Amino acid sequence: MIRHTLLFLAGAALAIAPAFADGDAAAGQASYATCIACHGDNAQGNKALNAPRLNHLEPVYIAAQLHKFRSGARGGEGATATAKTMAPMAAVLADDAAVVNVAAYIAGLESPASTATVEGDTNMGADYYNQFCGACHGAGAVGNPALNSPRLAGGDDWYLQAQLLAFRSGERGAHPDDKTGKQMRAMAMILPNEQAVRDVVAYLHSLGQ
Ligand code: HEC
Ligand code: HEC
C-alpha cells in the first residue's frame, strides 16, 4: 500500500526537473575560496563546524540548494542554527552564474569517505530504505536528478541524520516556496521514530561513496 503511494508520488509530483546548464568549474574556483574555511579545500566537510561534505553531490543539486539559501526558502526564519549559518554564505555569491560555476567546481573535487559517527542497525536501515526511500534516491542511493533527489551515498552520516531530523521538525522543507523540500519532509515523517532515522543513516553510510 505504502509502496504504491510512493510510486504515485514519485510519478506525479516530480515529473519534470528543469534543464540544467553546466557551469564553468575554473571560474567557480575563485568563489570557492569563501567556502574553504568551513567545507574544506576539497569540500570534504568539517563536522566540528557542522559543515557537510559536498563533493559527492551533483552540480544541479548543489546549485538548487544555494538558490534556496539565497532566497530564504532554506535557512530563513524557523530554520536550524546551522542552516542559518549557511544562508549568508550563499548570499556572497555574485549572481546565478556564480552559483552554477561554484557548483561545477565543487562537484569536481574528491575526498575519501567520512568515518562513521552514527550507530544504527544497517539491516533495519536497508529495509526502511528499500521501502520508503529508494523510489526517489535510487538503488545504492546514488540520487536521481530527474526527481530532484540528491545522492545520499558518501554523505556525512551526522549531516544526513541532522537533515532528516530537521525535515521531521519542519526546520527544513516547511517554507511555502520549498516544493522539493516539502516532498522530502513528508518522506522523513514516514520513518517511525528517531531510532529508524539512525538505522537508515547507518545503512546509507555502509554504502560507501
Ligand atoms: C561559516 C561556515 C560556512 C561557510 C563559509 C560556507 N558554508 Fe556551506 N554550509 C555550512 C553549514 C553549517 C551547512 C549545513 C546547513 C544545514 O545544517 O542545513 C552548509 C551547507 C551547505 C550546502 C548544502 C549541502 C546539502 O547537502 O544540502 C551547500 C550546497 C553549501 N553549504 C555550499 C557552500 C558554498 C558554495 C559556500 C561558499 C560560497 C559555503 N557553503 C560556505 C557552513 C558554511
Ligand atoms: C518522493 C521522493 C523522495 C522520497 C521517497 C525520499 N526522498 Fe529524500 N529527498 C527528496 C528530494 C526531492 C530531496 C531534495 C530536497 C530539497 O530540495 O531540499 C531529498 C533530500 C533528502 C536528504 C537531504 C540530503 C542533503 O544532502 O541535503 C536526505 C538526507 C534524504 N532526502 C533522505 C531520504 C530518506 C532517508 C528517505 C526515506 C525515508 C527519503 N529521502 C525518501 C525526495 C525523496
Short mmCIF file of C-alpha atoms and ligand atoms in Angstrom, two decimals:
data_model
loop_
_atom_site.label_atom_id
_atom_site.label_comp_id
_atom_site.label_asym_id
_atom_site.label_seq_id
_atom_site.Cartn_x
_atom_site.Cartn_y
_atom_site.Cartn_z
CA MET A 1 0.00 0.00 0.00
CA ILE A 2 2.69 2.48 1.04
CA ARG A 3 4.81 1.33 -1.85
CA HIS A 4 2.02 2.26 -4.25
CA THR A 5 1.62 5.66 -2.65
CA LEU A 6 5.33 6.30 -3.08
CA LEU A 7 5.33 5.31 -6.71
CA PHE A 8 2.39 7.60 -7.25
CA LEU A 9 4.21 10.47 -5.55
CA ALA A 10 7.37 9.83 -7.48
CA GLY A 11 5.49 9.87 -10.76
CA ALA A 12 3.05 12.69 -10.13
CA ALA A 13 4.92 15.24 -8.09
CA LEU A 14 8.31 15.03 -9.68
CA ALA A 15 7.64 14.69 -13.36
CA ILE A 16 9.86 17.37 -14.81
CA ALA A 17 13.17 18.64 -13.49
CA PRO A 18 14.18 21.81 -15.35
CA ALA A 19 17.15 21.62 -17.74
CA PHE A 20 20.42 22.50 -16.03
CA ALA A 21 23.28 24.20 -17.85
CA ASP A 22 26.72 23.04 -16.71
CA GLY A 23 28.85 25.69 -15.07
CA ASP A 24 32.46 26.69 -15.61
CA ALA A 25 34.45 24.94 -12.89
CA ALA A 26 37.55 27.08 -13.47
CA ALA A 27 35.52 30.24 -12.93
CA GLY A 28 33.93 28.67 -9.83
CA GLN A 29 37.26 28.01 -8.16
CA ALA A 30 37.71 31.68 -7.22
CA SER A 31 34.30 31.86 -5.50
CA TYR A 32 35.03 28.66 -3.62
CA ALA A 33 37.75 30.48 -1.65
CA THR A 34 34.98 31.83 0.63
CA CYS A 35 33.71 28.31 1.32
CA ILE A 36 37.01 26.64 2.27
CA ALA A 37 37.02 27.88 5.87
CA CYS A 38 34.03 25.66 6.66
CA HIS A 39 33.70 22.99 3.95
CA GLY A 40 37.46 22.38 3.49
CA ASP A 41 39.69 22.73 0.43
CA ASN A 42 38.33 19.55 -1.18
CA ALA A 43 34.76 20.13 0.04
CA GLN A 44 35.31 17.16 2.34
CA GLY A 45 33.32 18.80 5.13
CA ASN A 46 34.13 19.65 8.75
CA LYS A 47 32.00 18.09 11.45
CA ALA A 48 33.29 20.47 14.13
CA LEU A 49 31.68 23.33 12.16
CA ASN A 50 28.58 21.33 11.12
CA ALA A 51 29.62 21.98 7.51
CA PRO A 52 28.94 18.87 5.42
CA ARG A 53 30.87 17.16 2.68
CA LEU A 54 29.68 18.49 -0.70
CA ASN A 55 31.85 16.84 -3.36
CA HIS A 56 29.65 13.71 -3.73
CA LEU A 57 26.67 15.83 -4.86
CA GLU A 58 25.56 16.56 -8.44
CA PRO A 59 26.11 20.18 -9.54
CA VAL A 60 22.38 20.58 -10.18
CA TYR A 61 21.58 19.77 -6.53
CA ILE A 62 24.36 21.99 -5.12
CA ALA A 63 23.06 24.90 -7.23
CA ALA A 64 19.43 24.24 -6.23
CA GLN A 65 20.33 24.34 -2.54
CA LEU A 66 22.41 27.51 -2.97
CA HIS A 67 19.42 29.16 -4.67
CA LYS A 68 17.22 28.15 -1.74
CA PHE A 69 19.67 29.57 0.80
CA ARG A 70 19.83 32.80 -1.24
CA SER A 71 16.04 33.18 -1.45
CA GLY A 72 15.37 32.22 2.18
CA ALA A 73 13.45 29.05 1.23
CA ARG A 74 16.15 27.22 3.21
CA GLY A 75 17.95 28.73 6.21
CA GLY A 76 15.42 31.51 6.80
CA GLU A 77 13.03 32.02 9.68
CA GLY A 78 12.31 28.85 11.65
CA ALA A 79 15.36 27.02 10.26
CA THR A 80 18.11 25.33 12.26
CA ALA A 81 21.05 27.40 13.52
CA THR A 82 23.34 25.54 11.11
CA ALA A 83 21.17 26.38 8.08
CA LYS A 84 21.06 29.99 9.25
CA THR A 85 24.87 29.96 9.30
CA MET A 86 24.98 28.83 5.68
CA ALA A 87 22.40 31.27 4.26
CA PRO A 88 24.57 34.45 4.39
CA MET A 89 27.45 32.49 2.84
CA ALA A 90 25.37 31.65 -0.23
CA ALA A 91 24.38 35.32 -0.46
CA VAL A 92 28.04 36.24 -1.01
CA LEU A 93 27.96 34.63 -4.48
CA ALA A 94 27.58 37.44 -7.05
CA ASP A 95 24.82 36.05 -9.29
CA ASP A 96 23.23 32.92 -10.77
CA ALA A 97 26.26 32.27 -12.96
CA ALA A 98 28.50 32.30 -9.87
CA VAL A 99 26.18 29.75 -8.22
CA VAL A 100 26.35 27.38 -11.17
CA ASN A 101 30.11 27.81 -11.55
CA VAL A 102 30.93 27.13 -7.91
CA ALA A 103 28.65 24.06 -8.04
CA ALA A 104 30.62 22.74 -11.03
CA TYR A 105 33.90 23.31 -9.20
CA ILE A 106 32.74 21.53 -6.02
CA ALA A 107 31.43 18.50 -7.92
CA GLY A 108 34.86 18.01 -9.47
CA LEU A 109 36.62 17.74 -6.09
CA GLU A 110 37.39 14.44 -4.37
CA SER A 111 37.92 13.13 -0.86
CA PRO A 112 37.74 9.76 0.90
CA ALA A 113 34.51 8.62 2.56
CA SER A 114 33.99 10.13 6.00
CA THR A 115 34.20 7.97 9.13
CA ALA A 116 31.06 6.56 10.74
CA THR A 117 29.71 8.58 13.68
CA VAL A 118 26.08 7.39 13.89
CA GLU A 119 25.26 3.95 15.25
CA GLY A 120 22.27 2.08 13.89
CA ASP A 121 21.06 -1.28 12.65
CA THR A 122 22.05 -1.43 8.98
CA ASN A 123 19.68 -4.35 8.26
CA MET A 124 16.71 -2.42 9.60
CA GLY A 125 18.03 0.62 7.76
CA ALA A 126 18.17 -1.28 4.47
CA ASP A 127 14.54 -2.33 4.94
CA TYR A 128 13.43 1.24 5.58
CA TYR A 129 15.48 2.48 2.65
CA ASN A 130 14.09 -0.03 0.19
CA GLN A 131 10.54 0.53 1.35
CA PHE A 132 10.47 4.31 1.70
CA CYS A 133 13.46 5.95 0.02
CA GLY A 134 14.78 4.02 -2.97
CA ALA A 135 11.97 5.04 -5.34
CA CYS A 136 13.42 8.56 -5.43
CA HIS A 137 17.04 8.32 -4.26
CA GLY A 138 17.74 5.21 -6.36
CA ALA A 139 19.40 1.86 -5.83
CA GLY A 140 22.65 2.40 -3.95
CA ALA A 141 21.38 5.89 -3.00
CA VAL A 142 23.16 7.39 -5.99
CA GLY A 143 20.43 10.01 -6.45
CA ASN A 144 18.13 10.83 -9.36
CA PRO A 145 18.39 14.36 -10.76
CA ALA A 146 15.21 13.82 -12.82
CA LEU A 147 13.36 13.56 -9.49
CA ASN A 148 15.44 16.33 -7.84
CA SER A 149 16.61 13.68 -5.40
CA PRO A 150 20.22 14.03 -4.26
CA ARG A 151 22.88 11.40 -3.88
CA LEU A 152 22.99 10.24 -0.26
CA ALA A 153 25.78 7.64 -0.54
CA GLY A 154 29.03 9.29 0.50
CA GLY A 155 27.28 11.96 2.57
CA ASP A 156 28.39 12.51 6.17
CA ASP A 157 26.22 10.35 8.44
CA TRP A 158 25.91 13.11 11.08
CA TYR A 159 24.71 15.51 8.40
CA LEU A 160 22.17 13.10 6.89
CA GLN A 161 20.83 12.48 10.40
CA ALA A 162 20.62 16.21 11.17
CA GLN A 163 18.77 16.86 7.91
CA LEU A 164 16.26 14.06 8.48
CA LEU A 165 15.56 15.44 11.97
CA ALA A 166 15.23 18.97 10.53
CA PHE A 167 12.75 17.75 7.90
CA ARG A 168 10.78 15.96 10.61
CA SER A 169 10.62 19.03 12.86
CA GLY A 170 9.78 21.39 9.99
CA GLU A 171 13.04 23.33 10.31
CA ARG A 172 13.74 22.26 6.72
CA GLY A 173 11.12 21.82 3.99
CA ALA A 174 8.28 23.81 5.56
CA HIS A 175 8.85 27.08 3.68
CA PRO A 176 6.00 27.66 1.18
CA ASP A 177 8.48 28.14 -1.72
CA ASP A 178 10.38 24.94 -0.94
CA LYS A 179 8.48 22.43 -3.09
CA THR A 180 11.12 19.71 -3.23
CA GLY A 181 11.82 20.16 0.47
CA LYS A 182 8.12 19.66 1.14
CA GLN A 183 8.18 16.34 -0.72
CA MET A 184 11.14 15.16 1.29
CA ARG A 185 9.61 16.38 4.54
CA ALA A 186 6.64 14.05 4.03
CA MET A 187 9.03 11.16 3.43
CA ALA A 188 11.16 11.89 6.52
CA MET A 189 7.98 11.78 8.60
CA ILE A 190 7.19 8.27 7.40
CA LEU A 191 10.10 6.90 9.47
CA PRO A 192 8.51 5.68 12.72
CA ASN A 193 10.99 7.19 15.20
CA GLU A 194 14.49 8.56 15.73
CA GLN A 195 15.95 5.05 16.02
CA ALA A 196 14.69 4.43 12.48
CA VAL A 197 16.45 7.63 11.40
CA ARG A 198 19.73 6.30 12.87
CA ASP A 199 19.18 2.90 11.23
CA VAL A 200 18.64 4.32 7.76
CA VAL A 201 21.60 6.70 8.16
CA ALA A 202 23.86 3.82 9.27
CA TYR A 203 22.72 1.90 6.20
CA LEU A 204 23.45 4.87 3.92
CA HIS A 205 26.94 5.20 5.40
CA SER A 206 27.56 1.49 4.85
CA LEU A 207 27.10 2.02 1.09
CA GLY A 208 30.43 3.90 0.95
CA GLN A 209 30.86 6.54 -1.74
C1 HEC B 1 30.61 29.66 8.12
C2 HEC B 1 30.73 28.32 7.60
C3 HEC B 1 30.28 28.07 6.15
C4 HEC B 1 30.77 28.68 5.02
C5 HEC B 1 31.85 29.75 4.90
C6 HEC B 1 30.05 28.06 3.91
N1 HEC B 1 29.19 27.10 4.37
FE1 HEC B 1 28.02 25.88 3.25
N2 HEC B 1 27.22 25.05 4.91
C7 HEC B 1 27.58 25.39 6.20
C8 HEC B 1 26.76 24.66 7.14
C9 HEC B 1 26.84 24.74 8.66
C10 HEC B 1 25.87 23.87 6.36
C11 HEC B 1 24.79 22.91 6.87
C12 HEC B 1 23.44 23.60 6.76
C13 HEC B 1 22.35 22.82 7.45
O1 HEC B 1 22.62 22.21 8.51
O2 HEC B 1 21.22 22.81 6.93
C14 HEC B 1 26.19 24.15 4.96
C15 HEC B 1 25.52 23.57 3.88
C16 HEC B 1 25.84 23.80 2.55
C17 HEC B 1 25.17 23.18 1.43
C18 HEC B 1 24.02 22.20 1.48
C19 HEC B 1 24.51 20.79 1.23
C20 HEC B 1 23.44 19.75 1.22
O3 HEC B 1 23.77 18.56 1.05
O4 HEC B 1 22.27 20.07 1.39
C21 HEC B 1 25.79 23.67 0.30
C22 HEC B 1 25.46 23.32 -1.13
C23 HEC B 1 26.83 24.59 0.73
N3 HEC B 1 26.84 24.64 2.11
C24 HEC B 1 27.67 25.27 -0.13
C25 HEC B 1 28.55 26.28 0.28
C26 HEC B 1 29.26 27.14 -0.64
C27 HEC B 1 29.25 27.03 -2.15
C28 HEC B 1 29.97 28.04 0.12
C29 HEC B 1 30.83 29.19 -0.34
C30 HEC B 1 30.17 30.17 -1.22
C31 HEC B 1 29.69 27.73 1.51
N4 HEC B 1 28.82 26.66 1.56
C32 HEC B 1 30.24 28.40 2.59
C33 HEC B 1 28.58 26.26 6.59
C34 HEC B 1 29.29 27.09 5.74
C1 HEC B 2 9.22 11.35 -3.29
C2 HEC B 2 10.64 11.26 -3.48
C3 HEC B 2 11.51 11.06 -2.25
C4 HEC B 2 11.48 10.01 -1.36
C5 HEC B 2 10.56 8.80 -1.40
C6 HEC B 2 12.53 10.27 -0.41
N1 HEC B 2 13.19 11.43 -0.70
FE1 HEC B 2 14.81 12.23 0.29
N2 HEC B 2 14.77 13.83 -0.93
C7 HEC B 2 13.90 14.01 -1.98
C8 HEC B 2 14.11 15.32 -2.56
C9 HEC B 2 13.36 15.91 -3.74
C10 HEC B 2 15.15 15.92 -1.81
C11 HEC B 2 15.75 17.31 -2.01
C12 HEC B 2 15.07 18.27 -1.06
C13 HEC B 2 15.45 19.69 -1.33
O1 HEC B 2 15.46 20.10 -2.50
O2 HEC B 2 15.74 20.40 -0.36
C14 HEC B 2 15.56 14.96 -0.80
C15 HEC B 2 16.56 15.18 0.14
C16 HEC B 2 16.96 14.28 1.09
C17 HEC B 2 18.01 14.49 2.06
C18 HEC B 2 18.87 15.73 2.20
C19 HEC B 2 20.24 15.46 1.57
C20 HEC B 2 21.13 16.64 1.52
O3 HEC B 2 22.31 16.46 1.11
O4 HEC B 2 20.73 17.75 1.84
C21 HEC B 2 18.07 13.36 2.83
C22 HEC B 2 19.02 13.09 3.99
C23 HEC B 2 17.08 12.43 2.32
N3 HEC B 2 16.42 13.01 1.27
C24 HEC B 2 16.86 11.15 2.82
C25 HEC B 2 15.76 10.35 2.48
C26 HEC B 2 15.40 9.14 3.18
C27 HEC B 2 16.18 8.52 4.32
C28 HEC B 2 14.25 8.69 2.60
C29 HEC B 2 13.40 7.51 3.02
C30 HEC B 2 12.89 7.55 4.40
C31 HEC B 2 13.90 9.59 1.52
N4 HEC B 2 14.86 10.59 1.48
C32 HEC B 2 12.82 9.44 0.67
C33 HEC B 2 12.95 13.11 -2.44
C34 HEC B 2 12.59 11.95 -1.82
#
